């Protein structure tokens, strides 16, 4: 438990900063939405001029941006990016930092097994992404409700947050596995971020070109599409199971590879 | 009973040599020296004992248990001071020490204050603000706060001023009196000579000598320093048993190992101004181990 609390404390500051970033992300988008909504139909006409590929890249996709749900669908993509970047960096750093900050010789000579250290760190990281998710949920619901009158989208937001949480978990463990299994823990964060960016680009590419749809299995960003979730499509069971399987495997590999390898001192 | 038993421990980092077939034992209550130049494999051996890295082959036990398999269990009674100390940022000294203590199932707070007092360490300071020497002190307190039965020290005195070194050695001797076994790795031979009863000498990853300190210094070697009446040729001293011969005009110095009468007879044939015959320091005994073969 002592490692768990130490990690919570170590990430407290970062969590506060991220929460502030979420707040500003949502509040600034609401400002833009109010502008869109006022122009009404003309805005939609303007947007329809934009080529579909650019819309896809910007995450506008098939949303009706004059509607709150459509607008939130677009905002969600950016929140999702923030959440996954946070989770990926957290996962990579929480494991790698003992080696990059050279505290291995402090922690690893204490009467605690490597598996227990991983458990404490994973739990602390889990706590952080849950807080991140709840903060996003809270600001989304309260700010959208306060500044935008009209349809109530709390239910939709809740569904989107579940999807976001699965992706957070996924990128968290991609981070931990990179740091635990990689030969150079110092580059774990950049490797994980690269994976994130590449999978995100693949997911955008699928949006632009439907011929690439077969790639959707290799990018978590394509597993739970906001458009589908918002239009009452619900979660695709195949992808929920696939996500859980991937997450379980990555957690397992995190434990085994960290237990087996030489630690850098 | 042996606290540490190392049996043909070998470690390769990929192709690179770490240590090869290292074997030695450290008895209970012993202060054991582990000496060798930088890069010889001292830290590799210690890190394997602590299960930070895993051996390529061979094995080691601490308290009779395999040092890799039972690492967490063994760690309860081991205190370790690494050669370079690094700690978590943005922590106060006392917070770090309490965090360290939280891993042991006993109350260490009294001992923390005692040790800080002895080592003259300010517990309220932030670790980031400490000098290298003061960080080392944190390491010392951190390594001893749980009254370990085995203390492992890797180059412990670097960064400490002579006064602190003295206090630290007194502290170690006190722990030893109370029953702690100590493994001290160092390339500073004088500190090993002061503290240790036995030494293992490691060079290029292999143990080249394992001996009692007393055997090494008292029984084997004498250090000769002679001033001649007149200059003397080097060849005059070329005989078996003479090491580290240094000749400077009429001044000669060397280490002699063997029958002392032989060398005295030889000296009787030359005119001598002055002569000193002393116990050599470990430095002088081992200097030839340290010098790489040309």
PDB file of N, CA and C in Angstrom, chain B residues 96-133:
ATOM      1  N   UNK B  96      11.296  10.717   2.909  1.00  0.00           N
ATOM      2  CA  UNK B  96      11.938   9.604   2.215  1.00  0.00           C
ATOM      3  C   UNK B  96      12.294   8.484   3.190  1.00  0.00           C
ATOM      4  N   UNK B  97      12.857   8.884   4.354  1.00  0.00           N
ATOM      5  CA  UNK B  97      13.269   7.868   5.321  1.00  0.00           C
ATOM      6  C   UNK B  97      12.066   7.111   5.869  1.00  0.00           C
ATOM      7  N   UNK B  98      10.967   7.857   6.079  1.00  0.00           N
ATOM      8  CA  UNK B  98       9.773   7.162   6.565  1.00  0.00           C
ATOM      9  C   UNK B  98       9.188   6.252   5.498  1.00  0.00           C
ATOM     10  N   UNK B  99       9.296   6.702   4.241  1.00  0.00           N
ATOM     11  CA  UNK B  99       8.854   5.834   3.138  1.00  0.00           C
ATOM     12  C   UNK B  99       9.699   4.554   3.116  1.00  0.00           C
ATOM     13  N   UNK B 100      11.024   4.732   3.258  1.00  0.00           N
ATOM     14  CA  UNK B 100      11.911   3.565   3.290  1.00  0.00           C
ATOM     15  C   UNK B 100      11.533   2.650   4.452  1.00  0.00           C
ATOM     16  N   UNK B 101      11.271   3.267   5.617  1.00  0.00           N
ATOM     17  CA  UNK B 101      10.958   2.474   6.809  1.00  0.00           C
ATOM     18  C   UNK B 101       9.630   1.742   6.670  1.00  0.00           C
ATOM     19  N   UNK B 102       8.720   2.302   5.855  1.00  0.00           N
ATOM     20  CA  UNK B 102       7.391   1.706   5.733  1.00  0.00           C
ATOM     21  C   UNK B 102       7.419   0.322   5.097  1.00  0.00           C
ATOM     22  N   UNK B 103       8.563  -0.045   4.504  1.00  0.00           N
ATOM     23  CA  UNK B 103       8.661  -1.364   3.896  1.00  0.00           C
ATOM     24  C   UNK B 103       8.983  -2.455   4.923  1.00  0.00           C
ATOM     25  N   UNK B 104       9.442  -2.037   6.094  1.00  0.00           N
ATOM     26  CA  UNK B 104       9.823  -3.026   7.098  1.00  0.00           C
ATOM     27  C   UNK B 104       8.738  -3.095   8.156  1.00  0.00           C
ATOM     28  N   UNK B 105       8.520  -4.308   8.622  1.00  0.00           N
ATOM     29  CA  UNK B 105       7.424  -4.466   9.572  1.00  0.00           C
ATOM     30  C   UNK B 105       7.880  -4.168  10.991  1.00  0.00           C
ATOM     31  N   UNK B 106       8.479  -2.994  11.165  1.00  0.00           N
ATOM     32  CA  UNK B 106       8.821  -2.612  12.520  1.00  0.00           C
ATOM     33  C   UNK B 106       8.918  -1.100  12.601  1.00  0.00           C
ATOM     34  N   UNK B 107       8.913  -0.585  13.822  1.00  0.00           N
ATOM     35  CA  UNK B 107       8.981   0.856  14.005  1.00  0.00           C
ATOM     36  C   UNK B 107      10.442   1.300  13.970  1.00  0.00           C
ATOM     37  N   UNK B 108      10.784   2.079  12.979  1.00  0.00           N
ATOM     38  CA  UNK B 108      12.178   2.478  12.808  1.00  0.00           C
ATOM     39  C   UNK B 108      12.408   3.939  13.171  1.00  0.00           C
ATOM     40  N   UNK B 109      11.381   4.638  13.634  1.00  0.00           N
ATOM     41  CA  UNK B 109      11.521   6.092  13.751  1.00  0.00           C
ATOM     42  C   UNK B 109      12.600   6.497  14.762  1.00  0.00           C
ATOM     43  N   UNK B 110      12.704   5.745  15.852  1.00  0.00           N
ATOM     44  CA  UNK B 110      13.714   6.083  16.851  1.00  0.00           C
ATOM     45  C   UNK B 110      15.113   5.969  16.245  1.00  0.00           C
ATOM     46  N   UNK B 111      15.312   4.886  15.516  1.00  0.00           N
ATOM     47  CA  UNK B 111      16.617   4.648  14.901  1.00  0.00           C
ATOM     48  C   UNK B 111      16.931   5.716  13.844  1.00  0.00           C
ATOM     49  N   UNK B 112      15.917   6.178  13.128  1.00  0.00           N
ATOM     50  CA  UNK B 112      16.127   7.229  12.128  1.00  0.00           C
ATOM     51  C   UNK B 112      16.718   8.470  12.797  1.00  0.00           C
ATOM     52  N   UNK B 113      16.120   8.867  13.919  1.00  0.00           N
ATOM     53  CA  UNK B 113      16.605  10.074  14.591  1.00  0.00           C
ATOM     54  C   UNK B 113      18.002   9.877  15.167  1.00  0.00           C
ATOM     55  N   UNK B 114      18.241   8.688  15.733  1.00  0.00           N
ATOM     56  CA  UNK B 114      19.588   8.395  16.249  1.00  0.00           C
ATOM     57  C   UNK B 114      20.637   8.502  15.153  1.00  0.00           C
ATOM     58  N   UNK B 115      20.349   7.847  14.038  1.00  0.00           N
ATOM     59  CA  UNK B 115      21.319   7.821  12.944  1.00  0.00           C
ATOM     60  C   UNK B 115      21.528   9.212  12.351  1.00  0.00           C
ATOM     61  N   UNK B 116      20.439   9.955  12.209  1.00  0.00           N
ATOM     62  CA  UNK B 116      20.548  11.314  11.665  1.00  0.00           C
ATOM     63  C   UNK B 116      21.407  12.179  12.571  1.00  0.00           C
ATOM     64  N   UNK B 117      21.239  11.974  13.868  1.00  0.00           N
ATOM     65  CA  UNK B 117      22.035  12.702  14.864  1.00  0.00           C
ATOM     66  C   UNK B 117      23.524  12.374  14.686  1.00  0.00           C
ATOM     67  N   UNK B 118      23.819  11.090  14.612  1.00  0.00           N
ATOM     68  CA  UNK B 118      25.220  10.669  14.475  1.00  0.00           C
ATOM     69  C   UNK B 118      25.821  11.215  13.175  1.00  0.00           C
ATOM     70  N   UNK B 119      25.078  11.113  12.093  1.00  0.00           N
ATOM     71  CA  UNK B 119      25.611  11.521  10.799  1.00  0.00           C
ATOM     72  C   UNK B 119      25.416  13.008  10.534  1.00  0.00           C
ATOM     73  N   UNK B 120      24.842  13.728  11.504  1.00  0.00           N
ATOM     74  CA  UNK B 120      24.670  15.160  11.374  1.00  0.00           C
ATOM     75  C   UNK B 120      23.873  15.504  10.107  1.00  0.00           C
ATOM     76  N   UNK B 121      22.687  14.912  10.028  1.00  0.00           N
ATOM     77  CA  UNK B 121      21.857  15.071   8.836  1.00  0.00           C
ATOM     78  C   UNK B 121      20.593  15.854   9.178  1.00  0.00           C
ATOM     79  N   UNK B 122      20.316  16.881   8.379  1.00  0.00           N
ATOM     80  CA  UNK B 122      19.127  17.708   8.603  1.00  0.00           C
ATOM     81  C   UNK B 122      17.919  17.049   7.941  1.00  0.00           C
ATOM     82  N   UNK B 123      16.985  16.567   8.764  1.00  0.00           N
ATOM     83  CA  UNK B 123      15.864  15.779   8.246  1.00  0.00           C
ATOM     84  C   UNK B 123      14.810  16.617   7.550  1.00  0.00           C
ATOM     85  N   UNK B 124      14.835  17.930   7.803  1.00  0.00           N
ATOM     86  CA  UNK B 124      13.746  18.753   7.258  1.00  0.00           C
ATOM     87  C   UNK B 124      14.029  19.250   5.850  1.00  0.00           C
ATOM     88  N   UNK B 125      15.264  19.080   5.404  1.00  0.00           N
ATOM     89  CA  UNK B 125      15.618  19.613   4.073  1.00  0.00           C
ATOM     90  C   UNK B 125      14.999  18.800   2.956  1.00  0.00           C
ATOM     91  N   UNK B 126      14.855  19.465   1.812  1.00  0.00           N
ATOM     92  CA  UNK B 126      14.406  18.730   0.636  1.00  0.00           C
ATOM     93  C   UNK B 126      15.593  18.010   0.030  1.00  0.00           C
ATOM     94  N   UNK B 127      15.353  16.826  -0.465  1.00  0.00           N
ATOM     95  CA  UNK B 127      16.453  16.014  -0.991  1.00  0.00           C
ATOM     96  C   UNK B 127      17.118  16.681  -2.191  1.00  0.00           C
ATOM     97  N   UNK B 128      16.305  17.361  -3.007  1.00  0.00           N
ATOM     98  CA  UNK B 128      16.862  18.039  -4.190  1.00  0.00           C
ATOM     99  C   UNK B 128      17.915  19.080  -3.812  1.00  0.00           C
ATOM    100  N   UNK B 129      17.786  19.652  -2.592  1.00  0.00           N
ATOM    101  CA  UNK B 129      18.695  20.725  -2.191  1.00  0.00           C
ATOM    102  C   UNK B 129      19.984  20.205  -1.560  1.00  0.00           C
ATOM    103  N   UNK B 130      20.079  18.881  -1.366  1.00  0.00           N
ATOM    104  CA  UNK B 130      21.243  18.351  -0.651  1.00  0.00           C
ATOM    105  C   UNK B 130      22.461  18.229  -1.566  1.00  0.00           C
ATOM    106  N   UNK B 131      23.635  18.386  -0.950  1.00  0.00           N
ATOM    107  CA  UNK B 131      24.880  18.151  -1.681  1.00  0.00           C
ATOM    108  C   UNK B 131      25.082  16.642  -1.841  1.00  0.00           C
ATOM    109  N   UNK B 132      26.052  16.279  -2.672  1.00  0.00           N
ATOM    110  CA  UNK B 132      26.332  14.868  -2.906  1.00  0.00           C
ATOM    111  C   UNK B 132      26.631  14.135  -1.600  1.00  0.00           C
ATOM    112  N   UNK B 133      27.473  14.770  -0.771  1.00  0.00           N
ATOM    113  CA  UNK B 133      27.850  14.153   0.501  1.00  0.00           C
ATOM    114  C   UNK B 133      26.652  13.949   1.417  1.00  0.00           C
TER     115      UNK B 133
END
